[in-house]
PDB file of C-alpha atoms in Angstrom:
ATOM      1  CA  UNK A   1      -5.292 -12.306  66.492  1.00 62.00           C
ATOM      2  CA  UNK A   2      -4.456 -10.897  63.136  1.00 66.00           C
ATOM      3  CA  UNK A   3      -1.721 -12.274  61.220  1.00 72.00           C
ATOM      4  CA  UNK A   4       1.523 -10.345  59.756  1.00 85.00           C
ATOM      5  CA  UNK A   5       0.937  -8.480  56.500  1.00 91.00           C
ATOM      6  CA  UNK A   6       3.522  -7.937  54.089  1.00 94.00           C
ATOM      7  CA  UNK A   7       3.740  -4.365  52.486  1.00 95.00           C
ATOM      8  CA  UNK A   8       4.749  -4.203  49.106  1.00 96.00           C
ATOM      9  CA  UNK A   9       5.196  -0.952  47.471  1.00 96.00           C
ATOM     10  CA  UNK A  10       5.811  -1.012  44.317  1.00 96.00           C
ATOM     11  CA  UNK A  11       7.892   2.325  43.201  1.00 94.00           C
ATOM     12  CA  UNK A  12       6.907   2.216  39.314  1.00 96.00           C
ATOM     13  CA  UNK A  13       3.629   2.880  37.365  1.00 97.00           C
ATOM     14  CA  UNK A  14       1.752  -0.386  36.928  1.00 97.00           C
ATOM     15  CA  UNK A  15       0.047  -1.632  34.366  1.00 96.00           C
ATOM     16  CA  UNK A  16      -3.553  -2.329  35.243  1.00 94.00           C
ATOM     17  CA  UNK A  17      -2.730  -6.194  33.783  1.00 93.00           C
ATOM     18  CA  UNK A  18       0.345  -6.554  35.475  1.00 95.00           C
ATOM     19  CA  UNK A  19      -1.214  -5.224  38.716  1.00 95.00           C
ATOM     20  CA  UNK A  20      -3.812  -7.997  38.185  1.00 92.00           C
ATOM     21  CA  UNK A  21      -1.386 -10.651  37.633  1.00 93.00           C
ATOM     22  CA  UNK A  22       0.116  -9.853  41.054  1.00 96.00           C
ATOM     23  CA  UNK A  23      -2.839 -10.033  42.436  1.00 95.00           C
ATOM     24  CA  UNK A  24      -3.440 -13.830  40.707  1.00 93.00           C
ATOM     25  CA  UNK A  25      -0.328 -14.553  41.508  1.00 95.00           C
ATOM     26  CA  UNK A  26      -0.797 -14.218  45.390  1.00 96.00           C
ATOM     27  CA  UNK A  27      -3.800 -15.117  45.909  1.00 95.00           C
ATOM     28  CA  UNK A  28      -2.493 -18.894  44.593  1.00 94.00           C
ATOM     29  CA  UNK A  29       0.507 -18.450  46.237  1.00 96.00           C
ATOM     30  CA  UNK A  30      -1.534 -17.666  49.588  1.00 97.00           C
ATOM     31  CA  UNK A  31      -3.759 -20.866  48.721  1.00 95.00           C
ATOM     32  CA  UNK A  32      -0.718 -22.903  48.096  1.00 96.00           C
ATOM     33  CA  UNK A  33       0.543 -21.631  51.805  1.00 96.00           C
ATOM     34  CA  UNK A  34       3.171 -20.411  50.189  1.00 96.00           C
ATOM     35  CA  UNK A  35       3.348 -16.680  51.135  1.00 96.00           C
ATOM     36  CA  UNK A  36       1.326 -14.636  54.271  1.00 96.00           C
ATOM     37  CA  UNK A  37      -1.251 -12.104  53.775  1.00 97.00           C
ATOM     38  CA  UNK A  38       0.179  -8.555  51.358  1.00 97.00           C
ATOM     39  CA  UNK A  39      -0.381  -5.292  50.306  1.00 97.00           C
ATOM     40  CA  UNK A  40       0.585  -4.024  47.396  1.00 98.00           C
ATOM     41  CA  UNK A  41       0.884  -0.495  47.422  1.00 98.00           C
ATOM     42  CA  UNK A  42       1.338   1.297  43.424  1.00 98.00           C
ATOM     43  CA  UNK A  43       0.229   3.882  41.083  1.00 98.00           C
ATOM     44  CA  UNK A  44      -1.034   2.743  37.765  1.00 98.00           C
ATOM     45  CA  UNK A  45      -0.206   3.507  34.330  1.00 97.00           C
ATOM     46  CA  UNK A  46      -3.568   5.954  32.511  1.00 97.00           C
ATOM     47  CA  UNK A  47      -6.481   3.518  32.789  1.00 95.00           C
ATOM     48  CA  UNK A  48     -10.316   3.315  32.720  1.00 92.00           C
ATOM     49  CA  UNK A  49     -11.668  -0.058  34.332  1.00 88.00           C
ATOM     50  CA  UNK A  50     -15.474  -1.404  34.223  1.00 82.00           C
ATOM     51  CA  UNK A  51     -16.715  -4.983  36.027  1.00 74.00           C
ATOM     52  CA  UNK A  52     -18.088  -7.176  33.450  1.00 69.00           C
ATOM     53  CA  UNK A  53     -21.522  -5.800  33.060  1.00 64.00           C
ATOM     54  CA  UNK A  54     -23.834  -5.626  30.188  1.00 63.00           C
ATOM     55  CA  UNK A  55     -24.655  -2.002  31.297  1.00 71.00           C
ATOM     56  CA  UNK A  56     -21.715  -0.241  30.116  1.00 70.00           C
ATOM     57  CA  UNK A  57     -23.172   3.104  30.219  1.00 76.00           C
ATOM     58  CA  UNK A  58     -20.933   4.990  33.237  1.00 77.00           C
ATOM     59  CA  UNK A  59     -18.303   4.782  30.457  1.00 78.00           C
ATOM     60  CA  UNK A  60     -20.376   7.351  28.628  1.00 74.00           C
ATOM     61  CA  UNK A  61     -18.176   7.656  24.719  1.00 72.00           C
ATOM     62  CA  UNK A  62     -15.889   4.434  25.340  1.00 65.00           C
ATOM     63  CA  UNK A  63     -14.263   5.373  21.886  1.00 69.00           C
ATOM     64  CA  UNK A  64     -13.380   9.105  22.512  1.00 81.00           C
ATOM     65  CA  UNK A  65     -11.830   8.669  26.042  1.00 87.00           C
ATOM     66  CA  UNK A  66      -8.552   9.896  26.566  1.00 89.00           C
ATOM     67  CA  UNK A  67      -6.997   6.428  28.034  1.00 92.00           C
ATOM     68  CA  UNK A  68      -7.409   2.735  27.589  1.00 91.00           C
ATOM     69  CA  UNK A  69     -10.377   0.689  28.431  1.00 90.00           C
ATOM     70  CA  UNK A  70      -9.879  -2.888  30.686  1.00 89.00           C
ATOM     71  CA  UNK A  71     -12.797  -4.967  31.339  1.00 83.00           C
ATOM     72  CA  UNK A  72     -11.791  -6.750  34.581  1.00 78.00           C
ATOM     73  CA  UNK A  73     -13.561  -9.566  36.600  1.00 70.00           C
ATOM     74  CA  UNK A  74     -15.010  -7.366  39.371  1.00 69.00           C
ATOM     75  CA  UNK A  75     -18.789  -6.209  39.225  1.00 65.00           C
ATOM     76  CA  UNK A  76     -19.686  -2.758  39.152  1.00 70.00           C
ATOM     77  CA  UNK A  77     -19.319   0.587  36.743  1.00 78.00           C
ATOM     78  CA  UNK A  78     -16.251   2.758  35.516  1.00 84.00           C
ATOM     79  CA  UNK A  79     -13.566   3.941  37.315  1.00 88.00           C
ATOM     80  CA  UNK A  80     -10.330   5.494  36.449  1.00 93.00           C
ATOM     81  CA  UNK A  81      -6.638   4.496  37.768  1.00 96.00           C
ATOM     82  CA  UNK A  82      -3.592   6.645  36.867  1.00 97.00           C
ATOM     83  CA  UNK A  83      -0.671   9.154  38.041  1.00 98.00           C
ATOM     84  CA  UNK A  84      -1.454  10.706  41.883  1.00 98.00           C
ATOM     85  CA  UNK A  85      -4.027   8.126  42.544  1.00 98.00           C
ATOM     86  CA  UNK A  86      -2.514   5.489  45.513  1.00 98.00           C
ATOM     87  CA  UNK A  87      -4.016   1.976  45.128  1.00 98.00           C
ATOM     88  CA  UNK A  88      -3.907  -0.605  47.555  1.00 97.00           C
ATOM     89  CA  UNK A  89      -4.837  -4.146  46.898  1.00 96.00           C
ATOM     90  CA  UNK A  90      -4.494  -6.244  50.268  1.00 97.00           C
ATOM     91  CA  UNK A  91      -4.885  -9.788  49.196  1.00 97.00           C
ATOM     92  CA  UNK A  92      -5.665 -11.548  52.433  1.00 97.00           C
ATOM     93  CA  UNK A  93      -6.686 -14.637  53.926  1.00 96.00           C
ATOM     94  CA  UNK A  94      -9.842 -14.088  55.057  1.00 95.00           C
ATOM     95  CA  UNK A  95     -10.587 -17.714  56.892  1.00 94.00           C
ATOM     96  CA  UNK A  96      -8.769 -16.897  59.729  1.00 93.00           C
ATOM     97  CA  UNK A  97     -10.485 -13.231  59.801  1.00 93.00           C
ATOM     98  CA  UNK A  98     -13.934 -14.652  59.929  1.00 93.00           C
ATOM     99  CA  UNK A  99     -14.705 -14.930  56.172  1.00 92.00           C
ATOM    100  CA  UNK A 100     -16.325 -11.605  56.075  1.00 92.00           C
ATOM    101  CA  UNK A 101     -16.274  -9.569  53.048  1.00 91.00           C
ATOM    102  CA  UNK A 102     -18.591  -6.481  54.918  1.00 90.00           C
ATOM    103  CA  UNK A 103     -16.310  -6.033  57.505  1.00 92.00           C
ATOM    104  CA  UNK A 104     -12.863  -6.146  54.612  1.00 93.00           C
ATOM    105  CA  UNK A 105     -14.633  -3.636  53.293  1.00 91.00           C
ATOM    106  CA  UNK A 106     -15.358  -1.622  56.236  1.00 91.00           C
ATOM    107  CA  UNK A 107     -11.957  -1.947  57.800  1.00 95.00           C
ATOM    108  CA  UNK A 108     -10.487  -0.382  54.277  1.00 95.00           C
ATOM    109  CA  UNK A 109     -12.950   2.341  55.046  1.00 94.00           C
ATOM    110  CA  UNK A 110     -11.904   2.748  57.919  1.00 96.00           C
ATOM    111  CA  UNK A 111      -8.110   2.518  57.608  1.00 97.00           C
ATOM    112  CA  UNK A 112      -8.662   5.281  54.901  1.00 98.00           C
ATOM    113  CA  UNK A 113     -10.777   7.795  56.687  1.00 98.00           C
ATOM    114  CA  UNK A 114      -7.910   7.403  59.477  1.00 98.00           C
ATOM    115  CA  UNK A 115      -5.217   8.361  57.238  1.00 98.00           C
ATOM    116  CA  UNK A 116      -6.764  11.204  55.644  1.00 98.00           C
ATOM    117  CA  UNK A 117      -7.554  12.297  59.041  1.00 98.00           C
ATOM    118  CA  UNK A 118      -3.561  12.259  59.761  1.00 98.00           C
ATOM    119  CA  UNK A 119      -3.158  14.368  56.183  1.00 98.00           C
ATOM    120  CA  UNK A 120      -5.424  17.186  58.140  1.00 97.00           C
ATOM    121  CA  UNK A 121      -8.629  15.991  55.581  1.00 98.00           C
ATOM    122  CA  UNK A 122     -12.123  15.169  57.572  1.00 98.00           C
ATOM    123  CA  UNK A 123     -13.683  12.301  55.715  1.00 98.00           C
ATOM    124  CA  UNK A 124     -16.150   9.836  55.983  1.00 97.00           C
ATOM    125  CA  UNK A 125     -18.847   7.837  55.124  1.00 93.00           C
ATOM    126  CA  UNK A 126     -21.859   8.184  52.976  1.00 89.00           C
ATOM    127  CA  UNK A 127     -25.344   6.074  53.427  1.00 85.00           C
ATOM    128  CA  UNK A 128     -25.388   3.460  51.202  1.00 79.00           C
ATOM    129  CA  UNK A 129     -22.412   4.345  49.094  1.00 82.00           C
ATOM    130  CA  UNK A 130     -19.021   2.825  49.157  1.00 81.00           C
ATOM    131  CA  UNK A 131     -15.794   4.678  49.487  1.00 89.00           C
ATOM    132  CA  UNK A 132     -14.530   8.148  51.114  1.00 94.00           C
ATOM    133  CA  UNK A 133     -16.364  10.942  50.945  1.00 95.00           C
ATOM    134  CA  UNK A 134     -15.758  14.953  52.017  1.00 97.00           C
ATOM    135  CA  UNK A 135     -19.234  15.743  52.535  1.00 95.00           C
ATOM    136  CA  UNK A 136     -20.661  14.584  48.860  1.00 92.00           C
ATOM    137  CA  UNK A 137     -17.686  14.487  46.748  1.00 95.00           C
ATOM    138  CA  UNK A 138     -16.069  11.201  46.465  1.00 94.00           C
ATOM    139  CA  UNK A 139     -12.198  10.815  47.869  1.00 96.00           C
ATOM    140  CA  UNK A 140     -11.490   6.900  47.569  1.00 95.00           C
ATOM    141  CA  UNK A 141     -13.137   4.421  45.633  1.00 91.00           C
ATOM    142  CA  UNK A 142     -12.910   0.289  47.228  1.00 89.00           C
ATOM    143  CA  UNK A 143     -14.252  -2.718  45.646  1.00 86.00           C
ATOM    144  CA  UNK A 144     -13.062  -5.485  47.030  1.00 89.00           C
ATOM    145  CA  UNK A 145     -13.917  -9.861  46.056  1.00 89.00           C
ATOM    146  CA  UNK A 146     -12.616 -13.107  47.345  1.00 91.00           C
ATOM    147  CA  UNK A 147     -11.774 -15.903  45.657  1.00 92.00           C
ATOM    148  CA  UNK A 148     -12.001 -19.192  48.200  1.00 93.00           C
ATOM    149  CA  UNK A 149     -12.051 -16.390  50.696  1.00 95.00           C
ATOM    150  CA  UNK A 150      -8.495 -14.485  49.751  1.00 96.00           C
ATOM    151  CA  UNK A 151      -9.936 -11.139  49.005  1.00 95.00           C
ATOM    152  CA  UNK A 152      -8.520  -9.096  45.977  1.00 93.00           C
ATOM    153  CA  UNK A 153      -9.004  -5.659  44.423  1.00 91.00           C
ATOM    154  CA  UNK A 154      -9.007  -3.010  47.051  1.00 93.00           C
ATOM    155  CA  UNK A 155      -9.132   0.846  46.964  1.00 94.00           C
ATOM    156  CA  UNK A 156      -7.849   3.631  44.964  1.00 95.00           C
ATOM    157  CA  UNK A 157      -7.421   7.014  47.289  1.00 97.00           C
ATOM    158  CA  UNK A 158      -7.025  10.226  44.724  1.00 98.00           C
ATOM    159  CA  UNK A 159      -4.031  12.039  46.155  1.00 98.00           C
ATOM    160  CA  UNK A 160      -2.996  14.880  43.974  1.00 97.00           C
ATOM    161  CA  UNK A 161      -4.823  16.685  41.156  1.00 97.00           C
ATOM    162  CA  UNK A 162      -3.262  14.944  38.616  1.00 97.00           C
ATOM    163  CA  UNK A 163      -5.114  12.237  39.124  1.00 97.00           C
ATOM    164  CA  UNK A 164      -8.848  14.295  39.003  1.00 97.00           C
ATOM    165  CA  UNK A 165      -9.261  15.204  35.198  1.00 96.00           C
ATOM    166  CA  UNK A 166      -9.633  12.051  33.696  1.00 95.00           C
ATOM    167  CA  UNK A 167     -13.004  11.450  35.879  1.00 94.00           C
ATOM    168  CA  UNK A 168     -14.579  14.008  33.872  1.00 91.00           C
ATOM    169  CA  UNK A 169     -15.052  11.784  30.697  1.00 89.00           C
ATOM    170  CA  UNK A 170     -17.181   8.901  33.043  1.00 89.00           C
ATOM    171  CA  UNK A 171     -19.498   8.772  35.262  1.00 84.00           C
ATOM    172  CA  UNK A 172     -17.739   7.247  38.167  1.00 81.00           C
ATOM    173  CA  UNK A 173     -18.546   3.827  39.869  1.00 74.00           C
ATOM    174  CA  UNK A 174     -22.368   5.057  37.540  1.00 74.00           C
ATOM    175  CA  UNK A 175     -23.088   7.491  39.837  1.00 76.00           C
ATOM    176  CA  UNK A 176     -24.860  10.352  38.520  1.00 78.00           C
ATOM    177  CA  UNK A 177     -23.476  13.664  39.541  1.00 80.00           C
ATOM    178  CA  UNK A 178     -21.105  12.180  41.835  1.00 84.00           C
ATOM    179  CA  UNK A 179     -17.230  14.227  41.514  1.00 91.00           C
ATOM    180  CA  UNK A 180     -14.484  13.468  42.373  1.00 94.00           C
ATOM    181  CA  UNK A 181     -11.914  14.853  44.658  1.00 97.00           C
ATOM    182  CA  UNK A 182      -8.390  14.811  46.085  1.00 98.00           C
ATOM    183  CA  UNK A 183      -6.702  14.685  49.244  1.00 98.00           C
ATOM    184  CA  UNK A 184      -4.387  17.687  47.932  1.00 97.00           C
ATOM    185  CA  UNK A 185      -7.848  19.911  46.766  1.00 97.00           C
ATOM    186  CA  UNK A 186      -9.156  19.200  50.407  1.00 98.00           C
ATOM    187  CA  UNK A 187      -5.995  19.546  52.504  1.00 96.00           C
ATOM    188  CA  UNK A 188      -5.067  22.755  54.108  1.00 91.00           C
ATOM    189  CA  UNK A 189      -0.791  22.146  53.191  1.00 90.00           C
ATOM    190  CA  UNK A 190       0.516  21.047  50.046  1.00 90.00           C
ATOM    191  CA  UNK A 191       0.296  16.595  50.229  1.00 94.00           C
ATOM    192  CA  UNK A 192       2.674  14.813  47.656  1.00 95.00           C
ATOM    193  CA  UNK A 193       2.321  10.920  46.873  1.00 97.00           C
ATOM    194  CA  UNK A 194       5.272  10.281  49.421  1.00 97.00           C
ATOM    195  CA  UNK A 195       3.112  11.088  53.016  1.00 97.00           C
ATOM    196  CA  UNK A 196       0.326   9.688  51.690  1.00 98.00           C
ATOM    197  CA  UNK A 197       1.902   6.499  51.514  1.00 97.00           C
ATOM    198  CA  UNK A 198       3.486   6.851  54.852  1.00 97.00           C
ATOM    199  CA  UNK A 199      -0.056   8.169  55.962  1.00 98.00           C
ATOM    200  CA  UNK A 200      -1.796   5.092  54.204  1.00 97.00           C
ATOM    201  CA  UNK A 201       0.946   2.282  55.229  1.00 96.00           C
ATOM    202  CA  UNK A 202       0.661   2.837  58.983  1.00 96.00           C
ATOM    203  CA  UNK A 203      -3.006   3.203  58.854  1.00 97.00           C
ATOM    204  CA  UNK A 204      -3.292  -0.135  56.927  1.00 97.00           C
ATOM    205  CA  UNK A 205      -1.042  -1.707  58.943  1.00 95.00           C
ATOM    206  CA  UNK A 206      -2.566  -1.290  62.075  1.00 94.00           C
ATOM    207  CA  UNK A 207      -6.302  -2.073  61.079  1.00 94.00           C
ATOM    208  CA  UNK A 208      -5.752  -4.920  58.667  1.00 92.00           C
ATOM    209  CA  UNK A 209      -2.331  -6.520  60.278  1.00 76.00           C
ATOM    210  CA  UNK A 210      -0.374  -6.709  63.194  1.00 61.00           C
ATOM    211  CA  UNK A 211       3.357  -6.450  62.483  1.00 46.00           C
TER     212      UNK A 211
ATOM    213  CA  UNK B   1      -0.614  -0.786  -2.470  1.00 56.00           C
ATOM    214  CA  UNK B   2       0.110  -4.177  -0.244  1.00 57.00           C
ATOM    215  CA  UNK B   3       2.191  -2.294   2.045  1.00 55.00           C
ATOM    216  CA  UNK B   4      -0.087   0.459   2.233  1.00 61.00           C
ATOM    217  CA  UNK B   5      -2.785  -1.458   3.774  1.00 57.00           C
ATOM    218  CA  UNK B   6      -0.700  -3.271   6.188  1.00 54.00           C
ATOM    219  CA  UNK B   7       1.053   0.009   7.238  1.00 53.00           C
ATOM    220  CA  UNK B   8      -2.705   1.651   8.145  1.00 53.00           C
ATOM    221  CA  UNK B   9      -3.605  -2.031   9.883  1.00 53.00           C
ATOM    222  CA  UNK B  10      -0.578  -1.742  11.866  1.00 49.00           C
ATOM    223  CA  UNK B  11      -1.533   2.045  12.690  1.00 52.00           C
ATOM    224  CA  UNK B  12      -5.212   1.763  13.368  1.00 50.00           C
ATOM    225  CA  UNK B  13      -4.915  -1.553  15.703  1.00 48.00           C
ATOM    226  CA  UNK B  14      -3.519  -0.362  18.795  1.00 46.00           C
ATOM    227  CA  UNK B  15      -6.379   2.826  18.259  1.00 47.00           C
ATOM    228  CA  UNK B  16      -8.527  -0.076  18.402  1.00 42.00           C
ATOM    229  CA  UNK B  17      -7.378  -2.270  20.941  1.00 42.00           C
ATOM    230  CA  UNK B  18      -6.807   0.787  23.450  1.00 45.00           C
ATOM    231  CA  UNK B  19     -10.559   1.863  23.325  1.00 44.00           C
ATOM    232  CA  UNK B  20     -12.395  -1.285  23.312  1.00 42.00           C
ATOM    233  CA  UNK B  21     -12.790  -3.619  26.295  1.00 41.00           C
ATOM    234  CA  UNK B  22     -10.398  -6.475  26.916  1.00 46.00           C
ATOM    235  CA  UNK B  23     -11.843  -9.977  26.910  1.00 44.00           C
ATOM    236  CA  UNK B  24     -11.923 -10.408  30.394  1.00 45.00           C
ATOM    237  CA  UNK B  25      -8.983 -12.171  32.557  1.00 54.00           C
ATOM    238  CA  UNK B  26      -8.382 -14.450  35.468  1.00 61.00           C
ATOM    239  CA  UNK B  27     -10.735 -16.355  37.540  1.00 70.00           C
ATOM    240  CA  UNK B  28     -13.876 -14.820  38.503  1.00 75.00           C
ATOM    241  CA  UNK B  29     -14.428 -13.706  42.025  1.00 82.00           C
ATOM    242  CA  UNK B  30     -16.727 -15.746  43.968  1.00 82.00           C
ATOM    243  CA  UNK B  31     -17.830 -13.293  46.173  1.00 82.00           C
ATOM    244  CA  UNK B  32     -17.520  -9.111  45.375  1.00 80.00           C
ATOM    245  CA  UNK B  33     -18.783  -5.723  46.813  1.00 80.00           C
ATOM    246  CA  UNK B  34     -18.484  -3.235  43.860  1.00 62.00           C
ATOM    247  CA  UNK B  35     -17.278  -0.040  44.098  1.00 53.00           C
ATOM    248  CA  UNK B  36     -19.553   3.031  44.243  1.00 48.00           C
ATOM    249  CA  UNK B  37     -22.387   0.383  45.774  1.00 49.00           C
ATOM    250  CA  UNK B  38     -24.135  -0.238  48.633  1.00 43.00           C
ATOM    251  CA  UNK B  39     -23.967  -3.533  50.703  1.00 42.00           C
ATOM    252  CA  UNK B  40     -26.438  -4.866  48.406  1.00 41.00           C
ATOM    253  CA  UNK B  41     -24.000  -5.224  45.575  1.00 47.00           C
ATOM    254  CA  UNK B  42     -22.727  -8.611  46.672  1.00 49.00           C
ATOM    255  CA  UNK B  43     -22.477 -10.944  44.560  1.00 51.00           C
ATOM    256  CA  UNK B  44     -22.641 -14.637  45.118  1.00 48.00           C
ATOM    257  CA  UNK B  45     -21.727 -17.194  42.251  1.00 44.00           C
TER     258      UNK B  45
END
């Protein structure tokens, strides 16, 4: 049986470091059995964000781009965070969810391509790529660790257009010729920031808790 | 002339700051999938 999870939603742009610190910050406090398994829900303030890689390349002209750089302690290439983009970061205890990090993943995935299906969008999968596609342009981005087996990072959904543009000056996650879309460019009627969270909360809720 | 120079300091840092990387922070993950990657990304330290 799953355990409760704790939505947080947190109705102000985020800092990408203050975003990490609540991340820190409950992870320990879920190691110190102090708190139960959350979800933080936010938008971030403008921000491009590349794993600690010697291969910076995806981040094409780091010194002309139009928003701050953060090298963060994930792996992998560039990726943007900003305005109309939803993030989620469920930090969970993964012992008593069978300490694996494939099947995290693949319940974010899935929790995802459920909600978008409730906004009216038909997404999916790609082979051997991570994230949300519509057909080949990429919807949702996840990268998710653990640390002692509480996960942390999570996904970033692209919900309005606002949130597209700044794409263009990477080359996101390093793939080539990869762009990026939006549940509001896809979707027949207008979707704000407001049902996608409702969308994204329930859908969470049921795959990765049970409360 | 002192001024001067600590007025353009002051205005070219946070240019700086913004568009370089960050030393990095926290703890490093001991296990990751990276975004954009297949399974094969995991990482094991």
């Amino acid at each position: 049986m799953k355990p409760p999870l704790d939505i947080q939603r947190i109705d102000r742009p985020v800092s990408y470091t203050d975003g990490l610190a609540m991340q820190e910050n409950a992870v320990a406090a879920i190691l110190a059995g102090e708190i139960g398994d959350t979800l933080f829900l936010l938008e971030h303030e403008p921000i491009y964000t590349i794993g600690r890689l010697r291969d910076q390349s995806s981040l094409r002209a780091s010194t002309t781009l139009p928003h701050p750089v953060f090298e963060t302690n994930r792996g992998g290439q560039a990726t943007y965070h900003g305005p109309g983009q939803l993030v989620g970061y469920p930090i969970l205890d993964l012992n008593p969810r069978g300490r694996d990090l494939h099947l995290h993943l693949r319940l974010i995935e899935d929790a995802l391509i459920a909600a978008c299906a409730d906004l009216g969008v038909s997404a999916g999968r790609r082979e051997g790529m991570t994230g949300v596609w519509v057909e080949n342009r990429k919807l949702a981005s996840i990268g998710v660790g653990v640390r002692k087996w509480v996960s942390m990072h999570g996904f970033a959904i692209n919900v309005t257009r606002e949130s597209l543009p700044p794409f263009l000056a990477i080359t996101p996650c390093g793939l080539d010729g990869v762009s990026m879309t939006c549940l509001e460019a896809e979707a027949a009627e207008p979707i704000g920031m407001a049902r996608a969270y409702v969308a994204l909360e329930a859908r969470l809720l049921q795959t990765l808790g049970c409360s | 002339m002192y001024f001067a120079r600590v007025f353009l300091a002051c205005a070219l840092l946070p240019a700086y700051s913004a568009t370089f990387p960050q030393p990095p922070t926290g703890m490093p993950l001991d296990k990751e999938l990276s975004p954009g990657r297949s399974d094969e990304a995991l990482t094991v330290r």
